[in-house]
Every structure is written in structure tokens, then in C-alpha cells.
Amino acid sequence: QHNKIGYKLKNGFVSELSIISVSCDEIFDVICGLSKLEKLVLNKTNISTIPSSIYNLRNLIYLDLKKNSISSVPDELLNLAKLKYLDLSFNKLKIIKTSENDFSSLEILIAEHNDLEEVNFLANSCENLLECHFNDNKIIQANVINLKALKYLALQNNMLKFMPHIEFLSNLERLEMHYNSLTSMTTDFTNLRSLEHISLSYNKILT
């Protein structure tokens, strides 16, 4: 893929910025000074750390940081109140954990192809989250019971031995759980009235 830098202006300010295959690790902090940004794409830019100054991007709606070397998610990113779309795929994340009021507007979270071992969404966080893409990681524990709005959950190609508690996710439509290490099926599907598709192939289910 060729090096590419693009931007759009809105009312005289940079509202969209896209940088692909250009090193940005040393200037990410400067980029976070563009307080009117609504869309930011930094792909294959050698980023290893998300600076705390990300909180300056309070108008950000769309953030794509895939194919970098990011290993953690700072609190300042969790607190971006307008963020609806976040792509952290193909990085080096090991855990995603939220607390109350985190990711209050987020609708789509993509974190596939990382080193995730745990995802933990605590009560009163991510209340508007519709899609979670956590496939192709090393997840052994997934706490998603509080994601009441969730419609799509991708957990295939992980190391889960037990089904996550999804029994109260009444809006869930699609669940991808193939290629894990599930040994049993005890989930109560009574309340999952919206569920249209579930994939459990290539597990170790005996009962």
C-alpha cells in the first residue's frame, strides 16, 4: 500500500485526517491538538502508545488505529464522549476493560487480531455498543453481560473454555464462537429472542 496523507476542512478547521504507511509515533501528540477532528485514520504508522492528549479530540466520532503496535487503551480514550467507531485491530492489546460511563457513545468496537486475553465490560459502560469484534485473539475470559444493546458479538478463534454470559443480551442477533475450546453448553437462550445466528463449530462440546 502506498504512503498516503489526506484531510478535509470544515469551517476552516481540519475535521478529517487520514495517514497511511507514514510514521506518526513522534507526532501523535501534535495530531491530538487538532481539537475539531471528527474522523482520524492512522494505519500502519508505527504508533506504540496512545497519548493522554487524545482527550483533546472531544469531537472525535470515528477513530481507526489498526495495524500499529498499541499495547494498551488509556483512560482518556475511554472517556471520549462522542466516539462511535473505534478500530484497534492488528495491534498488541492484551486487555480491554471499561468502568462506569466509559465509551458512552461507542457503537462499533473492532479489536480483532491482537493479543487479547481478557475483555471486561463493567456495569454502566458502553451502553450503546452494537458490535464487538474480538475474533483471532487469545481470549480466555469475556465479560459482556452488561452490553445490553449488543447485536453482534465475534469471539471466534480464541481460547474460551466457557460460554460468556449472554443470557440477558436480549438484542443479540449474531454470535460467532467457532474455533474455541468450549466443552459444554449450559447457556439459557430463553431471553435471546433476537438471536438469528450462532456458530459453535470446531469446539470440544460433549454435552
mmCIF file of C-alpha atoms in Angstrom:
data_model
loop_
_atom_site.group_PDB
_atom_site.id
_atom_site.type_symbol
_atom_site.label_atom_id
_atom_site.label_comp_id
_atom_site.label_asym_id
_atom_site.label_seq_id
_atom_site.Cartn_x
_atom_site.Cartn_y
_atom_site.Cartn_z
ATOM 1 C CA GLN A 1 0.000 0.000 0.000
ATOM 2 C CA HIS A 2 1.329 3.426 -0.964
ATOM 3 C CA ASN A 3 2.028 6.173 1.539
ATOM 4 C CA LYS A 4 -0.998 8.399 1.798
ATOM 5 C CA ILE A 5 -1.959 11.558 3.683
ATOM 6 C CA GLY A 6 -5.355 13.160 3.278
ATOM 7 C CA TYR A 7 -7.510 15.688 5.110
ATOM 8 C CA LYS A 8 -10.786 17.575 4.934
ATOM 9 C CA LEU A 9 -11.660 21.017 6.242
ATOM 10 C CA LYS A 10 -14.882 22.105 7.920
ATOM 11 C CA ASN A 11 -15.455 25.770 8.762
ATOM 12 C CA GLY A 12 -11.738 26.388 8.349
ATOM 13 C CA PHE A 13 -10.630 23.580 10.686
ATOM 14 C CA VAL A 14 -9.311 20.075 9.953
ATOM 15 C CA SER A 15 -12.277 17.737 10.557
ATOM 16 C CA GLU A 16 -10.876 14.591 8.937
ATOM 17 C CA LEU A 17 -7.300 13.329 8.793
ATOM 18 C CA SER A 18 -6.039 10.105 7.221
ATOM 19 C CA ILE A 19 -2.428 8.932 7.337
ATOM 20 C CA ILE A 20 -1.419 5.528 5.976
ATOM 21 C CA SER A 21 2.047 3.949 5.970
ATOM 22 C CA VAL A 22 3.773 7.065 7.308
ATOM 23 C CA SER A 23 5.466 7.002 10.725
ATOM 24 C CA CYS A 24 3.466 9.066 13.228
ATOM 25 C CA ASP A 25 4.681 7.791 16.595
ATOM 26 C CA GLU A 26 6.531 11.004 17.380
ATOM 27 C CA ILE A 27 3.838 13.393 16.144
ATOM 28 C CA PHE A 28 0.680 11.700 17.505
ATOM 29 C CA ASP A 29 0.704 14.181 20.391
ATOM 30 C CA VAL A 30 0.716 17.041 17.871
ATOM 31 C CA ILE A 31 -2.180 15.484 15.944
ATOM 32 C CA CYS A 32 -4.160 15.421 19.208
ATOM 33 C CA GLY A 33 -4.018 19.221 19.147
ATOM 34 C CA LEU A 34 -6.456 19.259 16.221
ATOM 35 C CA SER A 35 -9.425 19.712 18.538
ATOM 36 C CA LYS A 36 -12.046 19.905 15.771
ATOM 37 C CA LEU A 37 -11.226 16.465 14.343
ATOM 38 C CA GLU A 38 -14.259 14.250 13.800
ATOM 39 C CA LYS A 39 -12.534 11.422 11.899
ATOM 40 C CA LEU A 40 -8.966 10.186 12.371
ATOM 41 C CA VAL A 41 -7.341 7.307 10.490
ATOM 42 C CA LEU A 42 -3.754 6.295 11.357
ATOM 43 C CA ASN A 43 -2.987 2.918 9.748
ATOM 44 C CA LYS A 44 0.461 1.304 9.650
ATOM 45 C CA THR A 45 2.020 4.402 11.230
ATOM 46 C CA ASN A 46 4.333 2.781 13.836
ATOM 47 C CA ILE A 47 2.247 4.026 16.779
ATOM 48 C CA SER A 48 3.079 2.189 20.020
ATOM 49 C CA THR A 49 1.301 4.415 22.550
ATOM 50 C CA ILE A 50 -1.919 6.428 22.532
ATOM 51 C CA PRO A 51 -1.039 9.710 24.280
ATOM 52 C CA SER A 52 -3.179 11.075 27.115
ATOM 53 C CA SER A 53 -3.686 14.154 24.940
ATOM 54 C CA ILE A 54 -6.141 12.061 22.877
ATOM 55 C CA TYR A 55 -8.697 13.534 25.280
ATOM 56 C CA ASN A 56 -8.318 16.862 23.436
ATOM 57 C CA LEU A 57 -10.141 15.278 20.487
ATOM 58 C CA ARG A 58 -13.523 15.717 22.134
ATOM 59 C CA ASN A 59 -15.360 15.988 18.804
ATOM 60 C CA LEU A 60 -13.965 12.701 17.515
ATOM 61 C CA ILE A 61 -16.619 10.319 16.160
ATOM 62 C CA TYR A 62 -14.533 7.874 14.110
ATOM 63 C CA LEU A 63 -11.085 6.555 15.118
ATOM 64 C CA ASP A 64 -9.155 3.944 13.129
ATOM 65 C CA LEU A 65 -5.759 2.912 14.552
ATOM 66 C CA LYS A 66 -5.371 -0.534 13.023
ATOM 67 C CA LYS A 67 -2.057 -2.155 12.065
ATOM 68 C CA ASN A 68 0.121 -0.441 14.657
ATOM 69 C CA SER A 69 1.883 -1.633 17.850
ATOM 70 C CA ILE A 70 -0.507 -0.319 20.504
ATOM 71 C CA SER A 71 -0.459 -2.377 23.717
ATOM 72 C CA SER A 72 -2.909 -0.526 25.978
ATOM 73 C CA VAL A 73 -6.011 1.680 25.945
ATOM 74 C CA PRO A 74 -5.642 4.837 28.067
ATOM 75 C CA ASP A 75 -8.482 6.175 30.215
ATOM 76 C CA GLU A 76 -8.505 9.336 28.129
ATOM 77 C CA LEU A 77 -9.604 7.338 25.087
ATOM 78 C CA LEU A 78 -12.317 5.564 27.079
ATOM 79 C CA ASN A 79 -13.749 8.957 28.018
ATOM 80 C CA LEU A 80 -14.223 10.407 24.523
ATOM 81 C CA ALA A 81 -17.933 11.137 24.800
ATOM 82 C CA LYS A 82 -18.759 11.443 21.074
ATOM 83 C CA LEU A 83 -16.774 8.452 19.777
ATOM 84 C CA LYS A 84 -18.983 5.991 17.880
ATOM 85 C CA TYR A 85 -16.495 3.885 15.880
ATOM 86 C CA LEU A 86 -13.170 2.519 17.131
ATOM 87 C CA ASP A 87 -10.874 0.154 15.224
ATOM 88 C CA LEU A 88 -7.862 -1.186 17.139
ATOM 89 C CA SER A 89 -7.386 -4.354 15.107
ATOM 90 C CA PHE A 90 -3.942 -5.765 14.313
ATOM 91 C CA ASN A 91 -2.217 -4.255 17.356
ATOM 92 C CA LYS A 92 -0.736 -5.742 20.551
ATOM 93 C CA LEU A 93 -3.527 -5.234 23.077
ATOM 94 C CA LYS A 94 -3.712 -7.746 25.948
ATOM 95 C CA ILE A 95 -6.760 -6.484 27.834
ATOM 96 C CA ILE A 96 -9.780 -4.267 27.301
ATOM 97 C CA LYS A 97 -11.509 -3.203 30.499
ATOM 98 C CA THR A 98 -14.088 -0.468 30.980
ATOM 99 C CA SER A 99 -15.542 1.256 34.034
ATOM 100 C CA GLU A 100 -18.709 3.249 34.633
ATOM 101 C CA ASN A 101 -19.507 5.820 31.910
ATOM 102 C CA ASP A 102 -16.642 4.677 29.639
ATOM 103 C CA PHE A 103 -17.273 4.670 25.870
ATOM 104 C CA SER A 104 -20.679 6.235 26.481
ATOM 105 C CA SER A 105 -21.449 6.740 22.758
ATOM 106 C CA LEU A 106 -19.434 3.930 21.182
ATOM 107 C CA GLU A 107 -21.413 1.734 18.769
ATOM 108 C CA ILE A 108 -18.747 -0.317 16.985
ATOM 109 C CA LEU A 109 -15.587 -1.715 18.594
ATOM 110 C CA ILE A 110 -13.125 -3.702 16.465
ATOM 111 C CA ALA A 111 -10.164 -5.315 18.238
ATOM 112 C CA GLU A 112 -9.523 -8.445 16.199
ATOM 113 C CA HIS A 113 -6.035 -9.854 15.654
ATOM 114 C CA ASN A 114 -4.461 -8.637 18.898
ATOM 115 C CA ASP A 115 -3.035 -10.500 21.905
ATOM 116 C CA LEU A 116 -6.179 -10.065 23.992
ATOM 117 C CA GLU A 117 -6.586 -12.474 26.903
ATOM 118 C CA GLU A 118 -9.457 -10.706 28.625
ATOM 119 C CA VAL A 119 -12.330 -8.363 27.766
ATOM 120 C CA ASN A 120 -14.259 -6.989 30.705
ATOM 121 C CA PHE A 121 -17.145 -4.545 30.369
ATOM 122 C CA LEU A 122 -18.326 -3.404 33.784
ATOM 123 C CA ALA A 123 -21.808 -2.106 34.594
ATOM 124 C CA ASN A 124 -22.946 1.225 33.128
ATOM 125 C CA SER A 125 -20.277 1.330 30.435
ATOM 126 C CA CYS A 126 -20.629 1.004 26.665
ATOM 127 C CA GLU A 127 -24.395 1.279 26.920
ATOM 128 C CA ASN A 128 -24.776 1.967 23.180
ATOM 129 C CA LEU A 129 -22.355 -0.664 21.898
ATOM 130 C CA LEU A 130 -23.908 -2.576 18.977
ATOM 131 C CA GLU A 131 -20.969 -4.562 17.557
ATOM 132 C CA CYS A 132 -17.899 -6.165 19.181
ATOM 133 C CA HIS A 133 -15.254 -7.805 17.001
ATOM 134 C CA PHE A 134 -12.830 -9.762 19.216
ATOM 135 C CA ASN A 135 -12.011 -12.661 16.902
ATOM 136 C CA ASP A 136 -8.479 -14.000 16.400
ATOM 137 C CA ASN A 137 -7.081 -13.259 19.844
ATOM 138 C CA LYS A 138 -6.114 -15.352 22.902
ATOM 139 C CA ILE A 139 -9.181 -14.615 24.995
ATOM 140 C CA ILE A 140 -9.834 -16.910 27.955
ATOM 141 C CA GLN A 141 -12.322 -14.639 29.734
ATOM 142 C CA ALA A 142 -15.053 -12.451 28.265
ATOM 143 C CA ASN A 143 -17.415 -10.459 30.467
ATOM 144 C CA VAL A 144 -20.061 -8.999 28.166
ATOM 145 C CA ILE A 145 -23.184 -9.413 30.316
ATOM 146 C CA ASN A 146 -23.604 -5.638 30.690
ATOM 147 C CA LEU A 147 -23.687 -4.873 26.962
ATOM 148 C CA LYS A 148 -27.469 -4.650 26.786
ATOM 149 C CA ALA A 149 -27.643 -3.046 23.325
ATOM 150 C CA LEU A 150 -25.260 -5.514 21.656
ATOM 151 C CA LYS A 151 -26.402 -7.033 18.360
ATOM 152 C CA TYR A 152 -23.225 -8.675 17.047
ATOM 153 C CA LEU A 153 -20.510 -10.458 19.041
ATOM 154 C CA ALA A 154 -17.500 -12.060 17.328
ATOM 155 C CA LEU A 155 -15.333 -14.256 19.579
ATOM 156 C CA GLN A 156 -14.207 -16.903 17.111
ATOM 157 C CA ASN A 157 -10.619 -18.133 17.038
ATOM 158 C CA ASN A 158 -9.907 -17.630 20.733
ATOM 159 C CA MET A 159 -9.208 -19.861 23.755
ATOM 160 C CA LEU A 160 -12.550 -19.735 25.568
ATOM 161 C CA LYS A 161 -13.469 -22.856 27.551
ATOM 162 C CA PHE A 162 -16.801 -21.492 28.763
ATOM 163 C CA MET A 163 -19.588 -19.584 27.067
ATOM 164 C CA PRO A 164 -19.707 -15.940 28.155
ATOM 165 C CA HIS A 165 -22.856 -14.884 29.988
ATOM 166 C CA ILE A 166 -25.052 -13.722 27.130
ATOM 167 C CA GLU A 167 -28.419 -14.829 28.516
ATOM 168 C CA PHE A 168 -29.625 -11.278 29.163
ATOM 169 C CA LEU A 169 -28.439 -9.755 25.884
ATOM 170 C CA SER A 170 -31.958 -9.550 24.506
ATOM 171 C CA ASN A 171 -30.882 -7.564 21.415
ATOM 172 C CA LEU A 172 -28.162 -10.011 20.332
ATOM 173 C CA GLU A 173 -28.680 -11.157 16.730
ATOM 174 C CA ARG A 174 -25.414 -12.872 15.788
ATOM 175 C CA LEU A 175 -22.888 -14.775 17.897
ATOM 176 C CA GLU A 176 -19.649 -16.184 16.475
ATOM 177 C CA MET A 177 -17.973 -18.703 18.821
ATOM 178 C CA HIS A 178 -16.362 -21.202 16.442
ATOM 179 C CA TYR A 179 -12.752 -22.326 16.869
ATOM 180 C CA ASN A 180 -12.598 -22.068 20.661
ATOM 181 C CA SER A 181 -12.235 -24.714 23.393
ATOM 182 C CA LEU A 182 -15.828 -24.887 24.636
ATOM 183 C CA THR A 183 -16.579 -28.195 26.365
ATOM 184 C CA SER A 184 -20.250 -27.765 27.313
ATOM 185 C CA MET A 185 -23.347 -25.747 26.510
ATOM 186 C CA THR A 186 -25.308 -24.515 29.544
ATOM 187 C CA THR A 187 -26.497 -21.146 28.252
ATOM 188 C CA ASP A 188 -30.182 -20.338 28.694
ATOM 189 C CA PHE A 189 -31.382 -18.954 25.367
ATOM 190 C CA THR A 190 -34.902 -18.115 26.630
ATOM 191 C CA ASN A 191 -34.371 -14.366 26.684
ATOM 192 C CA LEU A 192 -32.388 -14.239 23.439
ATOM 193 C CA ARG A 193 -35.436 -13.533 21.319
ATOM 194 C CA SER A 194 -33.494 -11.551 18.703
ATOM 195 C CA LEU A 195 -30.866 -14.238 18.079
ATOM 196 C CA GLU A 196 -30.806 -15.240 14.402
ATOM 197 C CA HIS A 197 -27.389 -16.887 14.058
ATOM 198 C CA ILE A 198 -24.975 -18.723 16.346
ATOM 199 C CA SER A 199 -21.815 -20.548 15.272
ATOM 200 C CA LEU A 200 -20.278 -23.115 17.639
ATOM 201 C CA SER A 201 -18.411 -25.335 15.207
ATOM 202 C CA TYR A 202 -14.868 -26.537 15.885
ATOM 203 C CA ASN A 203 -15.147 -26.635 19.661
ATOM 204 C CA LYS A 204 -14.998 -29.548 22.118
ATOM 205 C CA ILE A 205 -18.625 -29.656 23.198
ATOM 206 C CA LEU A 206 -19.688 -33.046 24.543
ATOM 207 C CA THR A 207 -22.971 -32.169 26.228
#
